[in-house]
mmCIF file of C-alpha atoms and ligand atoms in Angstrom:
data_model
loop_
_atom_site.group_PDB
_atom_site.id
_atom_site.type_symbol
_atom_site.label_atom_id
_atom_site.label_comp_id
_atom_site.label_asym_id
_atom_site.label_seq_id
_atom_site.Cartn_x
_atom_site.Cartn_y
_atom_site.Cartn_z
ATOM 1 C CA UNK A 22 -16.558 -11.186 -31.070
ATOM 2 C CA UNK A 23 -14.835 -12.173 -27.821
ATOM 3 C CA UNK A 24 -15.641 -9.796 -25.009
ATOM 4 C CA UNK A 25 -12.629 -8.277 -23.320
ATOM 5 C CA UNK A 26 -13.158 -8.857 -19.600
ATOM 6 C CA UNK A 27 -9.655 -9.405 -18.288
ATOM 7 C CA UNK A 28 -7.218 -6.980 -16.697
ATOM 8 C CA UNK A 29 -3.514 -7.538 -16.190
ATOM 9 C CA UNK A 30 -2.390 -5.734 -13.037
ATOM 10 C CA UNK A 31 1.293 -4.748 -12.906
ATOM 11 C CA UNK A 32 3.080 -3.504 -9.824
ATOM 12 C CA UNK A 33 6.607 -2.651 -10.874
ATOM 13 C CA UNK A 34 9.057 -1.950 -8.035
ATOM 14 C CA UNK A 35 12.691 -0.896 -8.261
ATOM 15 C CA UNK A 36 13.952 -4.484 -8.593
ATOM 16 C CA UNK A 37 10.753 -6.501 -8.867
ATOM 17 C CA UNK A 38 7.519 -6.847 -10.784
ATOM 18 C CA UNK A 39 4.368 -8.367 -9.266
ATOM 19 C CA UNK A 40 1.454 -9.196 -11.500
ATOM 20 C CA UNK A 41 -2.005 -10.713 -11.579
ATOM 21 C CA UNK A 42 -4.325 -11.513 -14.437
ATOM 22 C CA UNK A 43 -7.909 -11.073 -13.244
ATOM 23 C CA UNK A 44 -11.175 -11.864 -14.992
ATOM 24 C CA UNK A 45 -13.603 -9.115 -14.089
ATOM 25 C CA UNK A 46 -16.698 -11.256 -14.675
ATOM 26 C CA UNK A 47 -16.128 -13.154 -11.448
ATOM 27 C CA UNK A 48 -12.903 -11.677 -10.010
ATOM 28 C CA UNK A 49 -11.079 -14.942 -10.687
ATOM 29 C CA UNK A 50 -7.242 -14.817 -10.663
ATOM 30 C CA UNK A 51 -6.188 -16.550 -13.868
ATOM 31 C CA UNK A 52 -2.549 -16.138 -12.995
ATOM 32 C CA UNK A 53 -0.351 -14.412 -10.440
ATOM 33 C CA UNK A 54 3.364 -14.069 -10.170
ATOM 34 C CA UNK A 55 6.476 -12.206 -9.274
ATOM 35 C CA UNK A 56 9.837 -11.437 -10.817
ATOM 36 C CA UNK A 57 12.434 -10.443 -8.277
ATOM 37 C CA UNK A 58 16.081 -9.353 -8.229
ATOM 38 C CA UNK A 59 15.845 -7.637 -11.580
ATOM 39 C CA UNK A 60 19.263 -6.257 -12.490
ATOM 40 C CA UNK A 61 21.075 -8.747 -10.239
ATOM 41 C CA UNK A 62 23.026 -11.748 -11.460
ATOM 42 C CA UNK A 63 20.461 -14.248 -10.251
ATOM 43 C CA UNK A 64 16.854 -13.223 -10.704
ATOM 44 C CA UNK A 65 13.795 -15.349 -10.096
ATOM 45 C CA UNK A 66 10.375 -15.599 -11.727
ATOM 46 C CA UNK A 67 7.572 -17.445 -9.947
ATOM 47 C CA UNK A 68 4.419 -17.857 -12.018
ATOM 48 C CA UNK A 69 1.275 -19.427 -10.607
ATOM 49 C CA UNK A 70 -1.512 -20.258 -13.049
ATOM 50 C CA UNK A 71 -4.995 -20.651 -11.605
ATOM 51 C CA UNK A 72 -5.502 -24.093 -10.079
ATOM 52 C CA UNK A 73 -2.076 -25.376 -11.155
ATOM 53 C CA UNK A 74 1.331 -25.651 -9.516
ATOM 54 C CA UNK A 75 3.744 -22.717 -9.679
ATOM 55 C CA UNK A 76 6.525 -22.601 -12.233
ATOM 56 C CA UNK A 77 9.849 -21.126 -11.187
ATOM 57 C CA UNK A 78 12.657 -19.841 -13.394
ATOM 58 C CA UNK A 79 15.983 -18.785 -11.942
ATOM 59 C CA UNK A 80 17.869 -16.666 -14.499
ATOM 60 C CA UNK A 81 19.247 -13.201 -15.064
ATOM 61 C CA UNK A 82 16.743 -10.444 -15.819
ATOM 62 C CA UNK A 83 18.989 -7.545 -16.750
ATOM 63 C CA UNK A 84 16.162 -5.001 -16.755
ATOM 64 C CA UNK A 85 12.387 -4.544 -16.439
ATOM 65 C CA UNK A 86 11.963 -5.027 -20.138
ATOM 66 C CA UNK A 87 13.400 -8.575 -20.050
ATOM 67 C CA UNK A 88 11.385 -9.334 -16.890
ATOM 68 C CA UNK A 89 8.094 -8.255 -18.448
ATOM 69 C CA UNK A 90 8.829 -10.135 -21.645
ATOM 70 C CA UNK A 91 9.380 -13.275 -19.549
ATOM 71 C CA UNK A 92 6.043 -12.636 -17.772
ATOM 72 C CA UNK A 93 4.329 -12.266 -21.143
ATOM 73 C CA UNK A 94 5.801 -15.603 -22.239
ATOM 74 C CA UNK A 95 4.588 -17.351 -19.072
ATOM 75 C CA UNK A 96 1.090 -15.936 -19.609
ATOM 76 C CA UNK A 97 1.190 -17.034 -23.264
ATOM 77 C CA UNK A 98 2.123 -20.558 -22.200
ATOM 78 C CA UNK A 99 -1.189 -20.739 -20.281
ATOM 79 C CA UNK A 100 -3.078 -19.391 -23.293
ATOM 80 C CA UNK A 101 -3.316 -15.866 -21.812
ATOM 81 C CA UNK A 102 -0.816 -14.050 -24.029
ATOM 82 C CA UNK A 103 -0.779 -10.268 -24.194
ATOM 83 C CA UNK A 104 -2.227 -10.558 -27.703
ATOM 84 C CA UNK A 105 -5.407 -12.138 -26.266
ATOM 85 C CA UNK A 106 -8.590 -10.345 -27.431
ATOM 86 C CA UNK A 107 -9.982 -11.005 -23.950
ATOM 87 C CA UNK A 108 -7.534 -8.564 -22.406
ATOM 88 C CA UNK A 109 -9.309 -5.243 -21.760
ATOM 89 C CA UNK A 110 -6.532 -3.259 -20.113
ATOM 90 C CA UNK A 111 -3.318 -3.249 -18.156
ATOM 91 C CA UNK A 112 -3.737 -1.605 -14.751
ATOM 92 C CA UNK A 113 -0.496 -0.140 -13.397
ATOM 93 C CA UNK A 114 0.096 0.679 -9.771
ATOM 94 C CA UNK A 115 1.732 4.112 -9.815
ATOM 95 C CA UNK A 116 2.956 5.268 -6.420
ATOM 96 C CA UNK A 117 2.950 9.042 -6.801
ATOM 97 C CA UNK A 118 0.255 10.952 -8.663
ATOM 98 C CA UNK A 119 0.907 14.303 -6.951
ATOM 99 C CA UNK A 120 -2.020 16.699 -6.661
ATOM 100 C CA UNK A 121 -3.045 16.307 -10.277
ATOM 101 C CA UNK A 122 -4.141 12.631 -10.416
ATOM 102 C CA UNK A 123 -7.197 12.257 -8.268
ATOM 103 C CA UNK A 124 -8.570 9.204 -10.067
ATOM 104 C CA UNK A 125 -7.446 6.332 -12.301
ATOM 105 C CA UNK A 126 -6.234 7.670 -15.606
ATOM 106 C CA UNK A 127 -5.769 6.244 -19.078
ATOM 107 C CA UNK A 128 -2.111 6.670 -19.909
ATOM 108 C CA UNK A 129 -1.296 8.961 -22.801
ATOM 109 C CA UNK A 130 2.034 10.578 -23.710
ATOM 110 C CA UNK A 131 0.969 13.672 -21.761
ATOM 111 C CA UNK A 132 0.039 11.611 -18.667
ATOM 112 C CA UNK A 133 3.360 9.783 -18.826
ATOM 113 C CA UNK A 134 5.196 13.110 -19.004
ATOM 114 C CA UNK A 135 3.359 14.253 -15.858
ATOM 115 C CA UNK A 136 4.220 11.019 -14.044
ATOM 116 C CA UNK A 137 7.857 11.587 -15.044
ATOM 117 C CA UNK A 138 7.627 15.134 -13.652
ATOM 118 C CA UNK A 139 6.762 13.632 -10.261
ATOM 119 C CA UNK A 140 9.963 11.555 -10.087
ATOM 120 C CA UNK A 141 11.697 14.111 -7.772
ATOM 121 C CA UNK A 142 9.001 13.525 -5.097
ATOM 122 C CA UNK A 143 9.022 9.713 -5.539
ATOM 123 C CA UNK A 144 12.569 8.858 -6.661
ATOM 124 C CA UNK A 145 12.390 5.306 -5.344
ATOM 125 C CA UNK A 146 9.071 4.370 -6.908
ATOM 126 C CA UNK A 147 7.875 6.309 -9.946
ATOM 127 C CA UNK A 148 10.853 5.439 -12.209
ATOM 128 C CA UNK A 149 10.087 1.687 -11.911
ATOM 129 C CA UNK A 150 6.360 2.322 -12.473
ATOM 130 C CA UNK A 151 7.219 4.339 -15.599
ATOM 131 C CA UNK A 152 9.426 1.570 -16.956
ATOM 132 C CA UNK A 153 6.582 -0.923 -16.392
ATOM 133 C CA UNK A 154 4.211 1.296 -18.371
ATOM 134 C CA UNK A 155 6.690 1.821 -21.228
ATOM 135 C CA UNK A 156 7.445 -1.870 -21.581
ATOM 136 C CA UNK A 157 3.784 -2.930 -21.409
ATOM 137 C CA UNK A 158 2.949 -0.317 -24.051
ATOM 138 C CA UNK A 159 5.692 -1.552 -26.345
ATOM 139 C CA UNK A 160 4.461 -5.135 -26.015
ATOM 140 C CA UNK A 161 0.835 -4.288 -26.829
ATOM 141 C CA UNK A 162 0.572 -0.712 -28.180
ATOM 142 C CA UNK A 163 -3.179 -0.813 -28.884
ATOM 143 C CA UNK A 164 -4.204 -1.904 -25.396
ATOM 144 C CA UNK A 165 -5.437 0.726 -22.919
ATOM 145 C CA UNK A 166 -2.947 1.220 -20.085
ATOM 146 C CA UNK A 167 -4.435 2.655 -16.929
ATOM 147 C CA UNK A 168 -2.518 4.239 -14.064
ATOM 148 C CA UNK A 169 -4.013 3.725 -10.585
ATOM 149 C CA UNK A 170 -2.280 6.025 -8.119
ATOM 150 C CA UNK A 171 -1.408 5.235 -4.495
ATOM 151 C CA UNK A 172 -1.952 8.882 -3.665
ATOM 152 C CA UNK A 173 -5.308 9.391 -5.438
ATOM 153 C CA UNK A 174 -7.603 8.406 -2.561
ATOM 154 C CA UNK A 175 -5.869 10.965 -0.336
ATOM 155 C CA UNK A 176 -6.318 13.960 -2.646
ATOM 156 C CA UNK A 177 -9.513 14.779 -0.677
ATOM 157 C CA UNK A 178 -7.531 15.432 2.510
ATOM 158 C CA UNK A 179 -8.250 19.110 3.355
ATOM 159 C CA UNK A 180 -5.479 21.666 3.083
ATOM 160 C CA UNK A 181 -5.205 22.128 6.859
ATOM 161 C CA UNK A 182 -4.290 18.433 7.180
ATOM 162 C CA UNK A 183 -2.240 18.204 3.994
ATOM 163 C CA UNK A 184 -0.038 21.249 4.542
ATOM 164 C CA UNK A 185 3.107 21.256 6.671
ATOM 165 C CA UNK A 186 3.444 24.358 8.804
ATOM 166 C CA UNK A 187 6.433 25.743 6.911
ATOM 167 C CA UNK A 188 6.920 28.749 4.652
ATOM 168 C CA UNK A 189 4.329 28.164 1.937
ATOM 169 C CA UNK A 190 6.326 29.724 -0.874
ATOM 170 C CA UNK A 191 9.152 27.290 -0.256
ATOM 171 C CA UNK A 192 6.697 24.438 0.148
ATOM 172 C CA UNK A 193 4.946 25.215 -3.153
ATOM 173 C CA UNK A 194 8.191 25.729 -5.013
ATOM 174 C CA UNK A 195 9.268 22.186 -4.156
ATOM 175 C CA UNK A 196 5.773 20.635 -4.008
ATOM 176 C CA UNK A 197 6.236 19.838 -0.339
ATOM 177 C CA UNK A 198 2.956 18.723 1.216
ATOM 178 C CA UNK A 199 1.413 15.544 2.604
ATOM 179 C CA UNK A 200 0.286 13.258 -0.207
ATOM 180 C CA UNK A 201 -0.281 9.946 1.628
ATOM 181 C CA UNK A 202 0.225 6.442 0.206
ATOM 182 C CA UNK A 203 -1.387 2.969 0.237
ATOM 183 C CA UNK A 204 -4.483 4.807 -1.053
ATOM 184 C CA UNK A 205 -5.744 1.896 -3.137
ATOM 185 C CA UNK A 206 -5.724 -0.277 -0.028
ATOM 186 C CA UNK A 207 -7.365 2.372 2.212
ATOM 187 C CA UNK A 208 -10.071 2.867 -0.404
ATOM 188 C CA UNK A 209 -10.715 -0.872 -0.870
ATOM 189 C CA UNK A 210 -10.711 -1.601 2.857
ATOM 190 C CA UNK A 211 -12.886 1.338 3.866
ATOM 191 C CA UNK A 212 -15.494 0.269 1.296
ATOM 192 C CA UNK A 213 -15.257 -3.406 2.244
ATOM 193 C CA UNK A 214 -15.742 -2.427 5.889
ATOM 194 C CA UNK A 215 -18.911 -0.513 5.016
ATOM 195 C CA UNK A 216 -20.117 -3.611 3.117
ATOM 196 C CA UNK A 217 -19.373 -5.781 6.151
ATOM 197 C CA UNK A 218 -21.534 -3.403 8.201
ATOM 198 C CA UNK A 219 -24.261 -3.687 5.571
ATOM 199 C CA UNK A 220 -24.047 0.053 4.893
ATOM 200 C CA UNK A 221 -23.217 2.401 2.094
ATOM 201 C CA UNK A 222 -19.666 3.835 2.353
ATOM 202 C CA UNK A 223 -21.245 7.323 2.411
ATOM 203 C CA UNK A 224 -22.945 6.488 5.699
ATOM 204 C CA UNK A 225 -19.947 5.392 7.752
ATOM 205 C CA UNK A 226 -16.783 6.812 9.293
ATOM 206 C CA UNK A 227 -13.896 4.366 9.320
ATOM 207 C CA UNK A 228 -10.352 4.371 10.635
ATOM 208 C CA UNK A 229 -8.270 2.087 8.427
ATOM 209 C CA UNK A 230 -5.038 0.688 9.868
ATOM 210 C CA UNK A 231 -2.921 -0.743 6.997
ATOM 211 C CA UNK A 232 -0.160 -2.561 8.887
ATOM 212 C CA UNK A 233 2.201 -4.309 6.514
ATOM 213 C CA UNK A 234 5.943 -3.956 6.227
ATOM 214 C CA UNK A 235 5.070 -0.362 5.315
ATOM 215 C CA UNK A 236 2.244 0.908 7.514
ATOM 216 C CA UNK A 237 -0.238 3.759 7.431
ATOM 217 C CA UNK A 238 -3.489 4.867 9.027
ATOM 218 C CA UNK A 239 -6.270 6.843 7.464
ATOM 219 C CA UNK A 240 -9.455 8.575 8.602
ATOM 220 C CA UNK A 241 -12.283 8.073 6.114
ATOM 221 C CA UNK A 242 -15.477 10.085 6.576
ATOM 222 C CA UNK A 243 -18.441 8.911 4.523
ATOM 223 C CA UNK A 244 -16.168 7.262 1.956
ATOM 224 C CA UNK A 245 -13.882 10.301 1.670
ATOM 225 C CA UNK A 246 -10.360 10.325 3.055
ATOM 226 C CA UNK A 247 -9.879 13.265 5.449
ATOM 227 C CA UNK A 248 -6.469 12.425 6.921
ATOM 228 C CA UNK A 249 -3.694 9.888 6.502
ATOM 229 C CA UNK A 250 -0.448 9.223 8.290
ATOM 230 C CA UNK A 251 2.084 9.158 5.429
ATOM 231 C CA UNK A 252 3.287 12.447 4.037
ATOM 232 C CA UNK A 253 5.478 13.798 1.262
ATOM 233 C CA UNK A 254 7.037 10.327 1.227
ATOM 234 C CA UNK A 255 6.026 7.007 2.788
ATOM 235 C CA UNK A 256 8.344 7.719 5.752
ATOM 236 C CA UNK A 257 5.957 9.699 7.954
ATOM 237 C CA UNK A 258 3.564 8.271 10.504
ATOM 238 C CA UNK A 259 3.484 4.839 12.106
ATOM 239 C CA UNK A 260 6.460 2.777 13.215
ATOM 240 C CA UNK A 261 7.027 0.378 10.295
ATOM 241 C CA UNK A 262 9.122 -2.704 9.505
ATOM 242 C CA UNK A 263 12.242 -0.694 8.630
ATOM 243 C CA UNK A 264 11.036 2.928 8.581
ATOM 244 C CA UNK A 265 11.027 5.222 11.597
ATOM 245 C CA UNK A 266 7.731 6.970 10.945
ATOM 246 C CA UNK A 267 7.299 10.294 12.798
ATOM 247 C CA UNK A 268 10.342 11.874 14.401
ATOM 248 C CA UNK A 269 11.565 15.353 15.293
ATOM 249 C CA UNK A 270 13.049 16.774 12.065
ATOM 250 C CA UNK A 271 15.839 18.046 14.342
ATOM 251 C CA UNK A 272 17.102 14.437 14.525
ATOM 252 C CA UNK A 273 18.198 14.774 10.911
ATOM 253 C CA UNK A 274 20.156 18.021 11.538
ATOM 254 C CA UNK A 275 21.706 16.471 14.617
ATOM 255 C CA UNK A 276 22.799 13.282 12.844
ATOM 256 C CA UNK A 277 24.261 15.370 10.038
ATOM 257 C CA UNK A 278 25.966 18.133 12.016
ATOM 258 C CA UNK A 279 27.009 16.307 15.161
ATOM 259 C CA UNK A 280 26.966 12.685 13.985
ATOM 260 C CA UNK A 281 28.686 13.414 10.660
ATOM 261 C CA UNK A 282 26.272 11.272 8.672
ATOM 262 C CA UNK A 283 25.623 12.308 5.081
ATOM 263 C CA UNK A 284 22.082 12.976 3.861
ATOM 264 C CA UNK A 285 22.154 9.687 1.926
ATOM 265 C CA UNK A 286 23.249 7.801 5.043
ATOM 266 C CA UNK A 287 20.432 9.344 7.045
ATOM 267 C CA UNK A 288 17.955 8.493 4.273
ATOM 268 C CA UNK A 289 19.159 4.885 4.389
ATOM 269 C CA UNK A 290 19.022 4.846 8.211
ATOM 270 C CA UNK A 291 15.455 6.144 8.436
ATOM 271 C CA UNK A 292 14.017 4.182 5.514
ATOM 272 C CA UNK A 293 15.855 0.860 5.764
ATOM 273 C CA UNK A 294 17.446 0.457 9.171
ATOM 274 C CA UNK A 295 14.847 1.934 11.542
ATOM 275 C CA UNK A 296 11.347 1.055 12.688
ATOM 276 C CA UNK A 297 11.003 -2.424 14.249
ATOM 277 C CA UNK A 298 14.311 -3.474 12.699
ATOM 278 C CA UNK A 299 16.134 -0.536 14.276
ATOM 279 C CA UNK A 300 14.493 -1.109 17.663
ATOM 280 C CA UNK A 301 15.156 -4.843 17.991
ATOM 281 C CA UNK A 302 16.979 -6.234 14.930
ATOM 282 C CA UNK A 303 13.870 -7.883 13.442
ATOM 283 C CA UNK A 304 11.222 -6.423 11.170
ATOM 284 C CA UNK A 305 8.921 -9.435 11.030
ATOM 285 C CA UNK A 306 6.142 -9.096 13.619
ATOM 286 C CA UNK A 307 5.856 -12.901 13.947
ATOM 287 C CA UNK A 308 9.459 -13.082 15.141
ATOM 288 C CA UNK A 309 9.033 -10.063 17.413
ATOM 289 C CA UNK A 310 5.994 -11.562 19.116
ATOM 290 C CA UNK A 311 7.835 -14.891 19.505
ATOM 291 C CA UNK A 312 10.867 -13.187 21.047
ATOM 292 C CA UNK A 313 8.740 -10.965 23.295
ATOM 293 C CA UNK A 314 6.870 -13.994 24.604
ATOM 294 C CA UNK A 315 10.225 -15.644 25.325
ATOM 295 C CA UNK A 316 11.136 -12.648 27.516
ATOM 296 C CA UNK A 317 13.303 -10.668 25.098
ATOM 297 C CA UNK A 318 13.398 -7.020 26.287
ATOM 298 C CA UNK A 319 14.382 -5.460 22.930
ATOM 299 C CA UNK A 320 11.504 -7.235 21.179
ATOM 300 C CA UNK A 321 9.111 -6.075 23.948
ATOM 301 C CA UNK A 322 10.285 -2.480 23.477
ATOM 302 C CA UNK A 323 9.795 -2.693 19.692
ATOM 303 C CA UNK A 324 6.315 -4.142 20.109
ATOM 304 C CA UNK A 325 5.344 -1.516 22.702
ATOM 305 C CA UNK A 326 6.731 1.383 20.609
ATOM 306 C CA UNK A 327 4.844 0.097 17.544
ATOM 307 C CA UNK A 328 1.607 -0.192 19.470
ATOM 308 C CA UNK A 329 2.041 3.152 21.238
ATOM 309 C CA UNK A 330 2.358 5.027 17.931
ATOM 310 C CA UNK A 331 -0.618 3.136 16.550
ATOM 311 C CA UNK A 332 -2.755 4.127 19.529
ATOM 312 C CA UNK A 333 -1.773 7.760 19.106
ATOM 313 C CA UNK A 334 -3.037 7.722 15.527
ATOM 314 C CA UNK A 335 -6.162 5.821 16.522
ATOM 315 C CA UNK A 336 -6.961 8.445 19.151
ATOM 316 C CA UNK A 337 -6.003 11.277 16.832
ATOM 317 C CA UNK A 338 -8.264 10.072 14.022
ATOM 318 C CA UNK A 339 -11.085 9.491 16.488
ATOM 319 C CA UNK A 340 -10.880 13.209 17.234
ATOM 320 C CA UNK A 341 -10.555 14.124 13.544
ATOM 321 C CA UNK A 342 -13.699 12.148 12.679
ATOM 322 C CA UNK A 343 -15.727 12.956 15.800
ATOM 323 C CA UNK A 344 -17.804 9.810 15.331
ATOM 324 C CA UNK A 345 -16.235 6.470 14.478
ATOM 325 C CA UNK A 346 -18.366 3.608 13.196
ATOM 326 C CA UNK A 347 -15.591 1.146 12.496
ATOM 327 C CA UNK A 348 -11.893 0.458 12.846
ATOM 328 C CA UNK A 349 -10.427 -1.868 10.197
ATOM 329 C CA UNK A 350 -7.150 -3.741 10.571
ATOM 330 C CA UNK A 351 -5.551 -4.855 7.317
ATOM 331 C CA UNK A 352 -2.287 -6.033 5.599
ATOM 332 C CA UNK A 353 0.249 -8.581 6.933
ATOM 333 C CA UNK A 354 0.347 -7.493 10.572
ATOM 334 C CA UNK A 355 -3.215 -6.154 10.707
ATOM 335 C CA UNK A 356 -4.706 -9.321 9.273
ATOM 336 C CA UNK A 357 -2.599 -11.802 11.190
ATOM 337 C CA UNK A 358 -1.241 -10.402 14.442
ATOM 338 C CA UNK A 359 -3.984 -10.760 17.066
ATOM 339 C CA UNK A 360 -1.673 -9.493 19.879
ATOM 340 C CA UNK A 361 -1.132 -6.207 17.989
ATOM 341 C CA UNK A 362 -4.892 -5.739 17.493
ATOM 342 C CA UNK A 363 -5.529 -6.523 21.164
ATOM 343 C CA UNK A 364 -2.859 -4.139 22.439
ATOM 344 C CA UNK A 365 -3.843 -1.325 20.052
ATOM 345 C CA UNK A 366 -7.444 -1.350 21.287
ATOM 346 C CA UNK A 367 -6.983 -2.243 24.978
ATOM 347 C CA UNK A 368 -8.559 -0.008 27.590
ATOM 348 C CA UNK A 369 -10.564 2.095 25.147
ATOM 349 C CA UNK A 370 -14.019 1.005 26.351
ATOM 350 C CA UNK A 371 -14.858 4.637 27.143
ATOM 351 C CA UNK A 372 -14.508 5.362 23.439
ATOM 352 C CA UNK A 373 -16.835 2.460 22.602
ATOM 353 C CA UNK A 374 -13.907 0.351 21.360
ATOM 354 C CA UNK A 375 -13.960 -3.255 22.597
ATOM 355 C CA UNK A 376 -12.347 -6.353 21.119
ATOM 356 C CA UNK A 377 -13.618 -9.831 21.952
ATOM 357 C CA UNK A 378 -10.516 -12.001 22.682
ATOM 358 C CA UNK A 379 -12.148 -15.093 21.241
ATOM 359 C CA UNK A 380 -13.153 -13.440 17.974
ATOM 360 C CA UNK A 381 -9.738 -11.783 17.819
ATOM 361 C CA UNK A 382 -7.956 -15.146 18.016
ATOM 362 C CA UNK A 383 -9.863 -16.657 15.073
ATOM 363 C CA UNK A 384 -7.632 -17.184 12.026
ATOM 364 C CA UNK A 385 -9.434 -16.592 8.768
ATOM 365 C CA UNK A 386 -8.876 -15.024 5.374
ATOM 366 C CA UNK A 387 -12.367 -13.505 5.326
ATOM 367 C CA UNK A 388 -13.433 -10.057 6.435
ATOM 368 C CA UNK A 389 -14.833 -10.369 9.977
ATOM 369 C CA UNK A 390 -15.705 -8.486 13.146
ATOM 370 C CA UNK A 391 -13.610 -8.918 16.257
ATOM 371 C CA UNK A 392 -15.751 -6.631 18.414
ATOM 372 C CA UNK A 393 -18.794 -8.002 20.258
ATOM 373 C CA UNK A 394 -22.197 -7.657 18.611
ATOM 374 C CA UNK A 395 -23.790 -4.228 19.233
ATOM 375 C CA UNK A 396 -20.442 -2.604 20.128
ATOM 376 C CA UNK A 397 -20.583 1.172 19.573
ATOM 377 C CA UNK A 398 -17.515 0.992 17.335
ATOM 378 C CA UNK A 399 -17.217 -2.092 15.124
ATOM 379 C CA UNK A 400 -13.654 -3.429 15.059
ATOM 380 C CA UNK A 401 -12.950 -5.558 12.018
ATOM 381 C CA UNK A 402 -10.200 -7.477 10.254
ATOM 382 C CA UNK A 403 -10.580 -6.779 6.528
ATOM 383 C CA UNK A 404 -8.053 -8.390 4.162
ATOM 384 C CA UNK A 405 -6.841 -5.905 1.614
ATOM 385 C CA UNK A 406 -6.791 -6.650 -2.100
ATOM 386 C CA UNK A 407 -4.968 -3.860 -3.927
ATOM 387 C CA UNK A 408 -4.707 -5.853 -7.153
ATOM 388 C CA UNK A 409 -8.466 -6.391 -7.367
ATOM 389 C CA UNK A 410 -9.096 -2.728 -6.614
ATOM 390 C CA UNK A 411 -6.620 -1.676 -9.360
ATOM 391 C CA UNK A 412 -8.242 -4.103 -11.797
ATOM 392 C CA UNK A 413 -11.733 -2.848 -10.947
ATOM 393 C CA UNK A 414 -10.788 0.802 -11.311
ATOM 394 C CA UNK A 415 -8.965 0.178 -14.602
ATOM 395 C CA UNK A 416 -11.823 -1.922 -15.986
ATOM 396 C CA UNK A 417 -14.479 0.595 -14.992
ATOM 397 C CA UNK A 418 -12.528 3.340 -16.730
ATOM 398 C CA UNK A 419 -12.029 1.513 -20.048
ATOM 399 C CA UNK A 420 -15.658 0.359 -19.989
ATOM 400 C CA UNK A 421 -16.832 3.975 -19.689
ATOM 401 C CA UNK A 422 -14.775 4.402 -22.868
HETATM 402 P P1 AMP B 23 2.671 -6.989 3.978
HETATM 403 O O1 AMP B 23 3.623 -5.882 3.724
HETATM 404 O O2 AMP B 23 1.246 -6.570 4.043
HETATM 405 O O3 AMP B 23 2.899 -8.203 3.104
HETATM 406 O O4 AMP B 23 3.015 -7.501 5.473
HETATM 407 C C1 AMP B 23 4.202 -8.166 5.754
HETATM 408 C C2 AMP B 23 4.388 -8.249 7.264
HETATM 409 O O5 AMP B 23 3.267 -8.894 7.871
HETATM 410 C C3 AMP B 23 5.569 -9.148 7.635
HETATM 411 O O6 AMP B 23 6.771 -8.422 7.656
HETATM 412 C C4 AMP B 23 5.181 -9.609 9.015
HETATM 413 O O7 AMP B 23 5.695 -8.694 9.961
HETATM 414 C C5 AMP B 23 3.688 -9.489 9.090
HETATM 415 N N1 AMP B 23 3.020 -10.778 9.239
HETATM 416 C C6 AMP B 23 2.681 -11.676 8.295
HETATM 417 N N2 AMP B 23 2.091 -12.764 8.861
HETATM 418 C C7 AMP B 23 2.083 -12.554 10.185
HETATM 419 C C8 AMP B 23 1.606 -13.295 11.323
HETATM 420 N N3 AMP B 23 1.042 -14.482 11.202
HETATM 421 N N4 AMP B 23 1.738 -12.717 12.550
HETATM 422 C C9 AMP B 23 2.315 -11.514 12.694
HETATM 423 N N5 AMP B 23 2.769 -10.784 11.673
HETATM 424 C C10 AMP B 23 2.663 -11.275 10.425
#
């Protein structure tokens, strides 16, 4: 009998689906791809089989169902159809697992109902994740479908860090608390950082800075998350590509009452027209650094505001942890933007944080230290791999049976 060692990872967004087929024997990506602009007139599917050129199809994908069927056909063309006996599971990224889902979970009707119940706290994300699950189930009903939650790694955050200081009856009635996001990445990177140090995750305290278009920080003590910067939604915390991160909640009342903006307009402003984009008109850190170096004042302000917020979280989580063994930079900006890493850590020698400019300027896709040898706090660049983490968690769960 063929052994089932492969996991299909699906990350269904509101108008896109990203996927990877991973063989768990050696972690090899057998295929990866993306369908974008689902529901628009012109959609696009890009499918990249392992070791072969990408195939691109420009056509209409009216809904997630048609998109996933097209993905299944692409996989079948490479001999990796969903009917393959080598497929062990589908691992779904699910953004919001609330308080209930603290670990990866095999999806049953009851689990799906609970994920649906969480839609009011994740209206932008959970509906697409649910559709992805439903379609994958319909295509291969006998295959285990596993949900891996973005919030799960943060369910260990203690109540005093997870609660907002508001009336608790009201908070509980509406499930208002800090959940945190990017958990799969924080978990993967904190473990990979321990490995880089040659230690067990239980032995080390790590501050993880996940700096992508969305950005979040977390404080991980001995492998357990004790605080994270995102909250009820992924809007809290760091300055991001298009999201404001922290602000006085009074800004919202002011914009509504005095500015005359509707709640939906404020939602759009803070989630899609703020952050780096709001500060300087660009949300790509490459462009911001280029403009700043050319003397552009708005870009300099955006860069400095981004770094200032980052340093506040770095200092805050240093105090939360008490002892910090490592700081890990990850995701698009964290992995690639040496000037951000340098500015975020500058002048912190008293805290044992030093970055070697030469190591910091090295470009590499491998996990590496950028602090000098024997530094009190190791500073590292650790590429994240959420898909592999989802595949590993899903595979481990179906193996346990
Ligand atoms: P992610 O969400 O992790 O894919 O990160 C995307 C972001 O990473 C982009 O919006 C860029 O701002 C940033 N990024 C990617 N490459 C670079 C680079 N070489 N230098 C600076 N920023 C980068």
